[in-house]
Coordinates of C-alpha atoms and ligand atoms in Angstrom, one line a residue:
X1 CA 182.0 140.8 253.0
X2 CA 180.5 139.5 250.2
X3 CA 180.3 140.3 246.3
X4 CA 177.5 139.8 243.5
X5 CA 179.6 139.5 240.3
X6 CA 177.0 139.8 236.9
X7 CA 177.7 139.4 233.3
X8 CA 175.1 141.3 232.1
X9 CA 173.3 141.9 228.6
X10 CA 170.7 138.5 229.4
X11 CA 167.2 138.6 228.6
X12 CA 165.3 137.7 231.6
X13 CA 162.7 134.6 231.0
X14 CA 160.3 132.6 233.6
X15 CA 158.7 132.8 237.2
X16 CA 160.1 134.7 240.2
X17 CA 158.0 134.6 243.8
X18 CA 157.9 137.6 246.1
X19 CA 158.6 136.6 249.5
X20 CA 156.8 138.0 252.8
X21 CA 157.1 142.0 253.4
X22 CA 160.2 143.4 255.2
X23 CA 157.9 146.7 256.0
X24 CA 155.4 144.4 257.1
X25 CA 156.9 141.6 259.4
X26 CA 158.7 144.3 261.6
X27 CA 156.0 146.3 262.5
X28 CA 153.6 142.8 262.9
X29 CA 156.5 141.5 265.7
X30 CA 157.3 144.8 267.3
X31 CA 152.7 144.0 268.1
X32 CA 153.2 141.1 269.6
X33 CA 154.9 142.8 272.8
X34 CA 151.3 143.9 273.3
X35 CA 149.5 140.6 274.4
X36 CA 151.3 137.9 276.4
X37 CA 149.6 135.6 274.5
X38 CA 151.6 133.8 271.6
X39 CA 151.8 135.4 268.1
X40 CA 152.1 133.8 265.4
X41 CA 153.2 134.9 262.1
X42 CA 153.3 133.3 258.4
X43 CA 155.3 133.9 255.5
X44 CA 158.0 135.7 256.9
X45 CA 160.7 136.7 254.8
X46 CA 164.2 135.0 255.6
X47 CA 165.7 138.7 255.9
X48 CA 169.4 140.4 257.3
X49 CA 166.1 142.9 259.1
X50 CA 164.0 140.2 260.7
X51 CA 167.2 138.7 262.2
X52 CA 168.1 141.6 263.8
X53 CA 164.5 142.0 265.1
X54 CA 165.0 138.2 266.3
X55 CA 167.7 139.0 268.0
X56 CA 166.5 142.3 269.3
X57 CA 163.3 140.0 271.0
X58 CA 166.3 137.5 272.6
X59 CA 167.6 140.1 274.6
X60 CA 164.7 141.5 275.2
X61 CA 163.7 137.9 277.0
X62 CA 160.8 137.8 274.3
X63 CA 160.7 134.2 273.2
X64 CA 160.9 134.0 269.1
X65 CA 160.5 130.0 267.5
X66 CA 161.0 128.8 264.6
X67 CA 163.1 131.4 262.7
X68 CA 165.9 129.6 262.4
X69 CA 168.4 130.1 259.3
X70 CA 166.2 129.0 256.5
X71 CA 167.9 128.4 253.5
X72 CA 167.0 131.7 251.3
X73 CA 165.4 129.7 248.5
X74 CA 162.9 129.1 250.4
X75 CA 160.3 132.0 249.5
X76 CA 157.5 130.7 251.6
X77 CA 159.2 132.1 254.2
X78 CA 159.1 130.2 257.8
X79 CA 156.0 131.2 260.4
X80 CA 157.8 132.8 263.5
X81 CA 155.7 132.0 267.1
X82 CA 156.6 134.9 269.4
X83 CA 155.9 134.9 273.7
X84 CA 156.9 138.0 275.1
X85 CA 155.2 136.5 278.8
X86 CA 159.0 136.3 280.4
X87 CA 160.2 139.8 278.4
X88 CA 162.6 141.1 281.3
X89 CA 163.5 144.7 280.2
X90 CA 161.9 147.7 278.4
X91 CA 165.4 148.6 276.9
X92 CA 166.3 148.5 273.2
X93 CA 170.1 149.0 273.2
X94 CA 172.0 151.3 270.7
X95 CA 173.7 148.6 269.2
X96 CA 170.5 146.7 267.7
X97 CA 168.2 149.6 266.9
X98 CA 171.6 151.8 265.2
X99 CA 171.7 149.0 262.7
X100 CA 167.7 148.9 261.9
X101 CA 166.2 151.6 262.4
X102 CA 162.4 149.7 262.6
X103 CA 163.7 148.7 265.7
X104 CA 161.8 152.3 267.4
X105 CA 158.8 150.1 266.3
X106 CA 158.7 148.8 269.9
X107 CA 158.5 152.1 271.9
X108 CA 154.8 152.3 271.1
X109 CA 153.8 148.5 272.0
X110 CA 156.0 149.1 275.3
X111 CA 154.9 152.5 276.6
X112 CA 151.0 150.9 275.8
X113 CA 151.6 147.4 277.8
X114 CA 154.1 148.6 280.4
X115 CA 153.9 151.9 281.3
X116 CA 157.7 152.4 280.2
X117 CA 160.1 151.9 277.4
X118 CA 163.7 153.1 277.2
X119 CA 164.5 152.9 272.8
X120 CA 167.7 154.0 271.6
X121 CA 167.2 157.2 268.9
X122 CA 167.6 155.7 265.8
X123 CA 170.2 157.8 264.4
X124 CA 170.3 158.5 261.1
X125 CA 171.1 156.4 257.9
X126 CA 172.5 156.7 254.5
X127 CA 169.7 157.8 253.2
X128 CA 169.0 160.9 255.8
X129 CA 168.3 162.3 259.1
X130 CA 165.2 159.5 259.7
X131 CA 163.9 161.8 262.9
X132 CA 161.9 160.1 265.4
X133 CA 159.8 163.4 266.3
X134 CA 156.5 162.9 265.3
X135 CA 156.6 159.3 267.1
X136 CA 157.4 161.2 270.1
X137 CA 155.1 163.7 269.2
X138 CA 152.2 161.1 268.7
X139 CA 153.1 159.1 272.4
X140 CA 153.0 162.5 274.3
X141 CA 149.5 163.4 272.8
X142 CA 148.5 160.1 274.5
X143 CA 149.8 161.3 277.7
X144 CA 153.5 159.7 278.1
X145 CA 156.3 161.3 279.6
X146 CA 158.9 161.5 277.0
X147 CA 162.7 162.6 277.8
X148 CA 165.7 162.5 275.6
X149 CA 169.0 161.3 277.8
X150 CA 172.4 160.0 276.4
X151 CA 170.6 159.0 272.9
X152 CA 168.1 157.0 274.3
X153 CA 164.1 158.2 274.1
X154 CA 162.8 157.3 277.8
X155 CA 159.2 157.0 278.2
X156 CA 156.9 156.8 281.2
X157 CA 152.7 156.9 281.4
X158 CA 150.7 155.7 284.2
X159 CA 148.0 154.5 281.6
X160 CA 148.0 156.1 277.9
X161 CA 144.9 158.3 277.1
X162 CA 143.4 158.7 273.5
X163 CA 143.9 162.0 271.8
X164 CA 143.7 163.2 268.3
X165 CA 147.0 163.6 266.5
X166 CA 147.2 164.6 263.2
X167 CA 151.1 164.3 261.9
X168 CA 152.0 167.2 259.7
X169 CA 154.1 164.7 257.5
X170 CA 152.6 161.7 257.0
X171 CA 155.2 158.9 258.3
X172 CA 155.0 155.3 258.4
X173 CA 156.6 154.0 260.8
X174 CA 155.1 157.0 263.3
X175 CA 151.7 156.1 262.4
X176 CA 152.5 152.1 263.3
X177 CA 153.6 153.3 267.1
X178 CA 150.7 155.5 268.3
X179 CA 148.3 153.1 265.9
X180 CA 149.6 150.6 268.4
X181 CA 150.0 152.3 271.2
X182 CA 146.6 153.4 271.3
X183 CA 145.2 150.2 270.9
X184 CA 145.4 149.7 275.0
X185 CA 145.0 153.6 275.8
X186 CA 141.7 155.1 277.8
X187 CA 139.2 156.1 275.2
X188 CA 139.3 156.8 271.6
X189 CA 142.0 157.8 269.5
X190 CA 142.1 159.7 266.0
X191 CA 145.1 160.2 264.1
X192 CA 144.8 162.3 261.2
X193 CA 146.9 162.6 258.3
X194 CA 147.8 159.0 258.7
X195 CA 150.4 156.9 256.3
X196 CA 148.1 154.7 253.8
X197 CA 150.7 152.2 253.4
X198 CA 149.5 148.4 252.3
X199 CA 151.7 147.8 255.6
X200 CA 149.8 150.0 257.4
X201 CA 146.4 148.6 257.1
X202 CA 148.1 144.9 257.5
X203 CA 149.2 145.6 261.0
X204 CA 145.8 147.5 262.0
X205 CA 144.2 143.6 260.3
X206 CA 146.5 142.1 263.0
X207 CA 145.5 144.4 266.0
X208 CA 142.0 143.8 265.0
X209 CA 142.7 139.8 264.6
X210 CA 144.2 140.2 268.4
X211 CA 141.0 142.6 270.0
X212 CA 141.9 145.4 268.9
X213 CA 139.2 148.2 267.9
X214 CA 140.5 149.9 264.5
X215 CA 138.3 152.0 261.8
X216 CA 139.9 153.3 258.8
X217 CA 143.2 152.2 258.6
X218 CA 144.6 152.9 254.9
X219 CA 143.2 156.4 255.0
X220 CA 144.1 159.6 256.0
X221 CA 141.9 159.5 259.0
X222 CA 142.6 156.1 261.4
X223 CA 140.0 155.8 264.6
X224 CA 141.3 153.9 267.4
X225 CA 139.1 152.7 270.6
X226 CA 140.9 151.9 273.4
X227 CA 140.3 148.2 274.9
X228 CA 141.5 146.9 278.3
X229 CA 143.7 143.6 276.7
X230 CA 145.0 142.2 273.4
X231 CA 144.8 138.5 273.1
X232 CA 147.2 136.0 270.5
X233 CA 146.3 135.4 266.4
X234 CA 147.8 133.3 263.7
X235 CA 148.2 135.8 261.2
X236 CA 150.2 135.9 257.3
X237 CA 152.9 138.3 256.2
X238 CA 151.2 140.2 253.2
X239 CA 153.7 140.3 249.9
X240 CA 156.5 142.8 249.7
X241 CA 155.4 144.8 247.0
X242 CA 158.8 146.9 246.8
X243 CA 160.7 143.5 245.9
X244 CA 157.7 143.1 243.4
X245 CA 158.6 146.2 241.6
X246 CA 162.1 145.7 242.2
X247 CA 161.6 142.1 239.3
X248 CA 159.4 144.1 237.5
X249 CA 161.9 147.0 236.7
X250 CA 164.3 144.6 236.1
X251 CA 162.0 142.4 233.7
X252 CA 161.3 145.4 232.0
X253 CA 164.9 146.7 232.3
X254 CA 166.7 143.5 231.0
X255 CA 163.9 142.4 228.4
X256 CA 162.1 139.2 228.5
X257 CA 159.2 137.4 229.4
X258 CA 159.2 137.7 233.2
X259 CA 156.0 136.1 235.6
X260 CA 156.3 137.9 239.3
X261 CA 154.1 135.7 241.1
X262 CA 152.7 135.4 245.0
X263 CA 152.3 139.3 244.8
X264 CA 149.5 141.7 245.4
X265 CA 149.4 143.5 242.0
X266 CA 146.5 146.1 243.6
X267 CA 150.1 147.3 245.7
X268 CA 151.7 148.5 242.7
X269 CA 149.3 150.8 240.5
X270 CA 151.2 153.8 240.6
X271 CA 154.1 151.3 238.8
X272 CA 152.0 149.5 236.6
X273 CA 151.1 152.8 235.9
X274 CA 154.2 154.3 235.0
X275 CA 155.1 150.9 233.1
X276 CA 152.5 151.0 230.5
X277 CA 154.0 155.2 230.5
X278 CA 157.8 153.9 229.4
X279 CA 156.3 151.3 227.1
X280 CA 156.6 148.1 228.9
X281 CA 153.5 145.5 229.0
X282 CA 152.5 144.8 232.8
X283 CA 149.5 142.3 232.3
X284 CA 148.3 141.6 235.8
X285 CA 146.2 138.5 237.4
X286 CA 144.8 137.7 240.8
X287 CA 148.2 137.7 242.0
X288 CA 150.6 138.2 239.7
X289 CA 152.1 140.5 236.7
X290 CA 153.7 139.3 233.7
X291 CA 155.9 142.0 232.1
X292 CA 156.9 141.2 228.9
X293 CA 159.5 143.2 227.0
X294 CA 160.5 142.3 223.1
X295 CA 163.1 143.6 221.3
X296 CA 165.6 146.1 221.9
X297 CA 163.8 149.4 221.1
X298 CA 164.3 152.4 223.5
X299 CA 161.9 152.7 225.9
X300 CA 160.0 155.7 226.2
X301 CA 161.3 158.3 228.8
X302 CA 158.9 159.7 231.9
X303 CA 159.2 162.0 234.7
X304 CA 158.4 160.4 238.2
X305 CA 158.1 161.8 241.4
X306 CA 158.5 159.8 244.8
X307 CA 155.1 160.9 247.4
X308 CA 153.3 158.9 250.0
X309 CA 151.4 155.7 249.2
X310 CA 149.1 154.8 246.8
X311 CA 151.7 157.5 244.5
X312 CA 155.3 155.6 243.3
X313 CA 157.2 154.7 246.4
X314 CA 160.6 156.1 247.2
X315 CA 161.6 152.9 247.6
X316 CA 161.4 152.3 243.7
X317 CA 162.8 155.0 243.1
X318 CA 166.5 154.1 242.9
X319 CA 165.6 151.0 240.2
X320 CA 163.1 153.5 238.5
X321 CA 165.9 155.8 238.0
X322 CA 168.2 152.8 236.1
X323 CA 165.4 152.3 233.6
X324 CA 165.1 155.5 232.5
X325 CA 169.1 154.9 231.1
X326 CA 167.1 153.2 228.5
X327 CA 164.5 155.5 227.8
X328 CA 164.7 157.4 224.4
X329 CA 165.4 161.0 225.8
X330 CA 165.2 162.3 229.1
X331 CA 163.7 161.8 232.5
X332 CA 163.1 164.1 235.3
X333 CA 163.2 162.5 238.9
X334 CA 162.4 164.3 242.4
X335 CA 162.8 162.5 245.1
X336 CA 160.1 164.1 247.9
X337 CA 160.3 161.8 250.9
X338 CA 163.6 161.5 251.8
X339 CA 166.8 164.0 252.1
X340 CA 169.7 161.8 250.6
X341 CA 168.5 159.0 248.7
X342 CA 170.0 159.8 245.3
X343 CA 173.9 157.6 246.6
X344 CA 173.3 155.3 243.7
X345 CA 173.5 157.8 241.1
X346 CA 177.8 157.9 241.9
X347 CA 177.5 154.0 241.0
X348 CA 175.7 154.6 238.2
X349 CA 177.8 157.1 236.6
X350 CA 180.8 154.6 236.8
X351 CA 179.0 152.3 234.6
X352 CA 178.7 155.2 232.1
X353 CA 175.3 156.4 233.2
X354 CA 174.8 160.4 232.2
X355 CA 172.9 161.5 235.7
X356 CA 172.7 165.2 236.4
X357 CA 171.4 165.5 240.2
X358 CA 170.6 169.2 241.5
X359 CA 169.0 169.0 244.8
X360 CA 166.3 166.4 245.1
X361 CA 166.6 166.4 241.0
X362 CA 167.6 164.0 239.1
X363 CA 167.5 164.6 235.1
X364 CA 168.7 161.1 233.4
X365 CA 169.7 160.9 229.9
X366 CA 168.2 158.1 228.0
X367 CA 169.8 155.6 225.3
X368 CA 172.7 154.9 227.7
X369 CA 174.7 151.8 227.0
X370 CA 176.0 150.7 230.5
X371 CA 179.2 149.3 230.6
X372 CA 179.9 146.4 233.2
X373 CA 182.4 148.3 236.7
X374 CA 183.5 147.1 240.1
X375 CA 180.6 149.9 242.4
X376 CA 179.7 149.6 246.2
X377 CA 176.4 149.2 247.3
X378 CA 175.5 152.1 249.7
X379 CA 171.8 151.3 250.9
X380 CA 169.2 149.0 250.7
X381 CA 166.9 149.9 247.5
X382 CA 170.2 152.0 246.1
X383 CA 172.0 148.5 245.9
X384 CA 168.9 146.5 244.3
X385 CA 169.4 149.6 241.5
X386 CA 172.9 148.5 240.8
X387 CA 171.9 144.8 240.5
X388 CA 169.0 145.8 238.0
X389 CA 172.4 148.1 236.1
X390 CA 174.7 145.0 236.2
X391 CA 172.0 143.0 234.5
X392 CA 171.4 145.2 231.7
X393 CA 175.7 146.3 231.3
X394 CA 177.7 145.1 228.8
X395 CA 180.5 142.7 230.4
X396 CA 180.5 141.9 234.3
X397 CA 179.6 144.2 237.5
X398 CA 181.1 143.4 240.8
X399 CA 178.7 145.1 243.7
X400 CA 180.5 144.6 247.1
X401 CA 179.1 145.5 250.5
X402 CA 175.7 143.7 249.2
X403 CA 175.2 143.1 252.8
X404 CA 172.8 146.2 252.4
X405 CA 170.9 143.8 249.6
X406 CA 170.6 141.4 252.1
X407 CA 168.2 143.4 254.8
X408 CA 165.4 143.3 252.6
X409 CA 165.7 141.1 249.7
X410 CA 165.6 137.1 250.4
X411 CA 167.8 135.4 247.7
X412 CA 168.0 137.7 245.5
X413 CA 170.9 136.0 243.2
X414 CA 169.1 132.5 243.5
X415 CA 165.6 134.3 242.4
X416 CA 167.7 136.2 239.2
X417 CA 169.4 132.8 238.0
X418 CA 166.6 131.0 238.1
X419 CA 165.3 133.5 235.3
X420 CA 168.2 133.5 233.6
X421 CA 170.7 136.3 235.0
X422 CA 174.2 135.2 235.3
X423 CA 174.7 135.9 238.7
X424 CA 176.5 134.3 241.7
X425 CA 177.2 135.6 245.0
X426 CA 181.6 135.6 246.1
X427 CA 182.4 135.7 249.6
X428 CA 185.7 138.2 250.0
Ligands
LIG501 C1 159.1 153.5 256.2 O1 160.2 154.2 256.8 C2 159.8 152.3 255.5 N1 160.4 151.5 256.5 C3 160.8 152.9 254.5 O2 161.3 151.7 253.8 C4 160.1 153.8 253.5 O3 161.0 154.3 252.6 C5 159.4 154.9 254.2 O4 158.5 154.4 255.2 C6 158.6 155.8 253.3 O5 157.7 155.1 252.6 C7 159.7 150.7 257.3 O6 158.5 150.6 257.1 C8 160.4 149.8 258.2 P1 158.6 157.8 257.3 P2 159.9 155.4 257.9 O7 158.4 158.0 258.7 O8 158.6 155.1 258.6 C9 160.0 162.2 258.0 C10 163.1 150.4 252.9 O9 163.9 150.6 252.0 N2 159.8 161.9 259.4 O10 157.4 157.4 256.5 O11 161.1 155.6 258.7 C11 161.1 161.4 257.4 O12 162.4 162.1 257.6 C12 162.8 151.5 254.0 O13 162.4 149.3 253.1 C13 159.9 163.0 260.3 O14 160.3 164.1 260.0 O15 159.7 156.6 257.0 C14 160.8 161.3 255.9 O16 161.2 162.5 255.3 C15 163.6 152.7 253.7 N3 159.7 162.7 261.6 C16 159.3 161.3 255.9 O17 158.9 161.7 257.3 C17 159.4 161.5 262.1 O18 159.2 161.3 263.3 C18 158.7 159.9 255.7 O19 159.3 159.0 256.6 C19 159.2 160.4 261.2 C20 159.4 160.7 259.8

């Protein structure tokens, strides 16, 4: 497994490029089982996620070209051309979908082009339960059959039927599978209470681009008519605005002048927001922000509270939470979308961070010195949080199992040097 080993304390300077969306390029393959025709897709990120989507496809007998291992350097990612004409099971097996747990993003396109899907549950992941319910909720209110049996979800419909659904959490991922599943269902479809995720109104673009009929996606209230076929489309990954904030906390974290280009900066305002809150200059342009952070004043603490998009994104929380060490008093986080996503805070307190959590509560003292420590990566966003902490740590930081970095950010170390971290990747 490998290791990221930081010396930290360097101002960051120069251009970083966000690559292609993880949240987005999953849910834009899992739509391609819904046409025979070929799908092709731009920009995708070069991601530990997308392989195991790739791979998912292969033994699915859905044909995926041109993603082979691009160096990770290459941020303008590789266009994938998927055929899912000689797909010869409606199985996803345990072992793919337990290690992503996107992979349920195909029950939907299934059940709608087949009649029948067979999706191992998910399980849950480090950062909680992740239920499935209101996914199975959503395909029986178009009419499927849904059974649970030895952890797989099995599901059968002659033909799916539009119904309203209105989710009483808003979830992405569950409003991606009836979004597409009712895109070949009889009638009209209504799903209330919907996710207004960028990600979200990409995919319902790319249903549209392949004959789909779709009013209202990024609202609350998404209107699906039912058509008979979906037909192929050339379509681009939009930018992952989570890796944007992800440079921009640690632009802002580290100090610097820092350009985060190829982005969509109308993703991020309830950042940008909270940015110019804690003191740090976000200038945006078409598509970029330059955060620009003199000095070595304290920043100025602020509260922040994770909710559905367009409010700050869980997924920034854990890197949120690691500049508020450097904010002048205290900051009170709450954490509202997901059970157990507060694993980084152990790390942080091993580099000297003062983190009280109580519940989904965490209270961070400011005017922290952080002090360079061997810490473990435990999920995804959790681990981009401890790279953000080894930049800004006196001495080095060794992060091992960064294998969870690697699912959703492409070349993260080569990105960082190339704005002058001191960061290199050790295999162990
Ligand atoms: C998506 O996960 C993202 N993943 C997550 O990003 C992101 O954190 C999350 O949305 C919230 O924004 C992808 O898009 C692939 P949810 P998803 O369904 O769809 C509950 C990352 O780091 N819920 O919106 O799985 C759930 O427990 C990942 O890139 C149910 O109760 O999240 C949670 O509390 C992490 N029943 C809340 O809803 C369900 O059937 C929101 O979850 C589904 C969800």
């Amino acid at each position: 497994m490998d290791k990221l080993i930081i010396k930290g304390r360097r101002r960051l300077n120069g251009k970083v490029a966000v690559s292609g969306a993880k949240n987005a390029a999953l849910p834009a393959m899992a739509a391609a089982i819904l046409t025979s025709e070929d799908i092709r897709l731009n920009k995708v990120p070069h991601l530990a996620d997308v392989t195991t989507m790739v791979a998912l496809f292969e033994k699915m007998g859905i044909m995926t070209a041109g993603y082979t291992g691009i160096p990770a350097t290459q941020a303008s990612g590789k266009s994938i051309t998927i055929n899912t004409s000689r797909m010869n099971t409606y199985e996803a097996p345990y072992d793919l979908v337990r290690t992503m747990r996107a992979s349920v993003l195909v029950l939907g396109p299934l059940v709608a082009r087949y009649g029948r899907a067979r999706v191992s549950l998910p399980g849950g992941c480090a950062i909680g339960s992740r239920p499935v319910d209101l996914h199975i909720k959503g395909l029986e209110a178009l009419g499927a059959h849904v059974t649970i049996e030895h952890g797989y979800i099995n599901v059968a419909a002659q033909k799916l039927t539009g119904a309203k659904i209105a989710f009483d959490t808003t979830t992405v991922t569950g409003t991606e599978n009836v979004m597409m599943a009712a895109t070949l269902a009889r009638g009209t479809t209504v799903i209330e209470n919907a996710a207004k995720e960028p990600e979200i109104t990409s995919l319902a673009e790319q249903l549209v681009n392949m004959g789909a009929r779709i009013r209202g996606a990024g609202t609350d209230i998404v209107e699906i008519q039912g058509v008979d076929q979906l037909h192929g489309c050339s379509v681009d990954i939009i930018p992952d605005r989570i890796e944007a904030g992800t440079y921009i906390i640690a632009a802002a974290a580290a100090g610097g002048e820092v350009e985060v280009t190829n982005c969509n900066p109308s993703h991020l305002d309830a950042l940008l927001f909270k940015m110019n809150e804690v003191g740090v200059e976000c200038t945006e342009t078409g598509n970029s922000v330059l955060v620009r952070r003199k000095g070595d004043a304290w920043l100025k603490s602020a509260g922040m509270k994770t909710l559905p998009y367009p409010n700050f994104p869980t997924d920034l929380q854990a890197q949120f939470m690691v500049l508020m060490t450097q904010g002048d008093d205290t900051s009170v986080i709450t954490e509202t979308i997901f059970e157990n996503r507060f694993m980084h805070v152990a790390e942080l307190r091993r580099m000297g961070a003062d983190i009280k959590v109580e519940n989904n509560v965490a209270i961070v003292r400011g005017k922290t010195r952080l002090m360079g420590a061997p810490i473990m990566a435990t999920d995804l966003r959790a681990s981009a949080s401890l790279v953000i902490a080894g930049l800004i740590a006196d001495n080095v930081t060794e992060i091992s199992r960064i294998y969870h970095l690697d699912r959703g950010y492409e070349g993260m170390e080569e990105k960082l040097s190339k704005i002058g971290a001191q960061i290199e990747r050790v295999k162990v």
